[in-house]
Short mmCIF file of C-alpha atoms in Angstrom, two decimals:
data_model
loop_
_atom_site.label_atom_id
_atom_site.label_comp_id
_atom_site.label_asym_id
_atom_site.label_seq_id
_atom_site.Cartn_x
_atom_site.Cartn_y
_atom_site.Cartn_z
CA MET A 30 133.26 161.61 133.44
CA GLU A 31 133.50 164.60 131.16
CA VAL A 32 132.27 164.25 127.59
CA PRO A 33 133.57 166.61 124.89
CA TYR A 34 131.20 169.35 123.74
CA PHE A 35 131.16 168.09 120.14
CA ILE A 36 130.05 164.60 121.21
CA VAL A 37 127.29 166.01 123.41
CA LEU A 38 126.04 168.19 120.55
CA LEU A 39 126.13 165.21 118.18
CA ILE A 40 124.14 163.06 120.61
CA ILE A 41 121.52 165.79 121.06
CA LEU A 42 121.14 166.25 117.30
CA VAL A 43 120.96 162.53 116.53
CA GLN A 44 118.40 161.92 119.27
CA SER A 45 116.25 164.93 118.36
CA ILE A 46 116.31 164.67 114.58
CA GLY A 47 116.38 160.87 114.72
CA ALA A 48 113.29 160.76 116.92
CA LEU A 49 111.41 163.01 114.51
CA ALA A 50 112.57 160.92 111.54
CA LEU A 51 111.46 157.72 113.29
CA LEU A 52 108.11 159.25 114.14
CA LEU A 53 107.51 160.16 110.49
CA GLY A 54 109.12 157.02 109.10
CA PHE A 55 111.65 159.00 107.07
CA LEU A 56 115.11 157.45 106.64
CA THR A 57 114.05 154.94 109.27
CA ARG A 58 117.03 152.63 109.12
CA ILE A 59 119.57 155.46 109.27
CA ALA A 60 117.80 157.18 112.19
CA ALA A 61 117.45 153.86 114.02
CA ALA A 62 121.14 153.08 113.51
CA GLY A 63 122.11 156.44 115.02
CA ASN A 64 119.89 155.85 118.03
CA PHE A 65 121.22 152.29 118.34
CA ILE A 66 124.77 153.60 118.72
CA ILE A 67 123.66 156.09 121.37
CA MET A 68 121.71 153.43 123.31
CA VAL A 69 124.70 151.06 123.30
CA GLY A 70 126.72 153.87 124.88
CA ALA A 71 123.98 154.48 127.45
CA LEU A 72 123.86 150.76 128.18
CA PHE A 73 127.57 150.68 128.99
CA VAL A 74 127.30 153.76 131.19
CA HIS A 75 124.47 152.24 133.23
CA PHE A 76 125.87 148.70 133.23
CA LYS A 77 128.50 149.65 135.80
CA ASN A 78 125.70 149.79 138.40
CA ASP A 79 125.49 145.95 138.34
CA GLY A 80 122.83 145.98 135.61
CA SER A 81 119.81 145.39 137.85
CA MET A 82 116.69 147.33 138.66
CA ASN A 83 116.78 150.04 141.28
CA TRP A 84 114.14 148.90 143.77
CA TYR A 85 115.57 150.61 146.84
CA GLY A 86 117.14 153.78 145.47
CA LYS A 87 120.72 152.55 145.59
CA ASN A 88 123.41 152.22 142.92
CA GLY A 89 121.80 154.29 140.16
CA GLU A 90 119.52 152.83 137.50
CA GLY A 91 119.40 149.46 135.78
CA ILE A 92 119.72 148.55 132.12
CA GLU A 93 116.24 147.15 131.37
CA TYR A 94 115.02 150.25 129.54
CA PHE A 95 118.08 150.39 127.32
CA VAL A 96 117.85 146.69 126.47
CA LEU A 97 114.18 147.18 125.53
CA LEU A 98 115.03 150.16 123.32
CA LEU A 99 117.88 148.26 121.67
CA GLY A 100 115.45 145.46 120.79
CA VAL A 101 112.90 147.84 119.28
CA ILE A 102 115.55 149.77 117.38
CA LEU A 103 117.06 146.54 116.06
CA VAL A 104 113.68 145.56 114.62
CA LEU A 105 113.47 148.96 112.90
CA ILE A 106 116.95 148.53 111.45
CA ILE A 107 116.11 145.07 110.08
CA ASP A 108 112.53 145.63 108.87
CA GLY A 109 112.45 149.36 108.13
CA GLY A 110 109.58 151.74 108.65
CA GLY A 111 106.65 149.69 107.45
CA LEU A 112 103.75 150.24 105.08
CA PHE A 113 102.61 153.68 106.26
CA SER A 114 106.03 155.29 106.62
CA LEU A 115 107.30 158.10 104.43
CA ASP A 116 110.00 155.74 103.16
CA SER A 117 107.33 153.42 101.77
CA MET A 118 105.31 156.27 100.27
CA ILE A 119 108.39 157.70 98.55
CA LYS A 120 109.25 154.26 97.18
CA VAL A 121 105.73 153.84 95.75
CA PHE A 122 105.88 157.32 94.20
CA LEU A 123 109.28 156.69 92.61
CA ASN A 124 108.21 153.31 91.21
CA LYS A 125 104.96 154.73 89.85
CA TYR A 126 106.71 157.43 87.84
CA GLN A 127 109.67 155.24 86.83
CA PHE A 128 112.32 157.10 88.80
CA TYR A 129 115.17 154.69 89.45
CA PHE A 130 118.30 155.71 91.28
#
């Protein structure tokens, strides 16, 4: 299966910049949504191997890791970054100085 160069570059950028954004808690929901889309694609690619764990080295890898990541990313999309994220600190700063957008 050959993937176009533009799509590969987009996946690399979203995963790299999105991981850094998630680590810092900056634009958490947007970064998590980008990673969610990529993980759904990875889930479908690995699902063709019957979707089970690879105990004996046959049939590629299973889907457990991708399902776990989808669950974690879904929580980040719903709840956001949390109290100590940059998103929360920016919100506190903007509310303190009456900046409303």
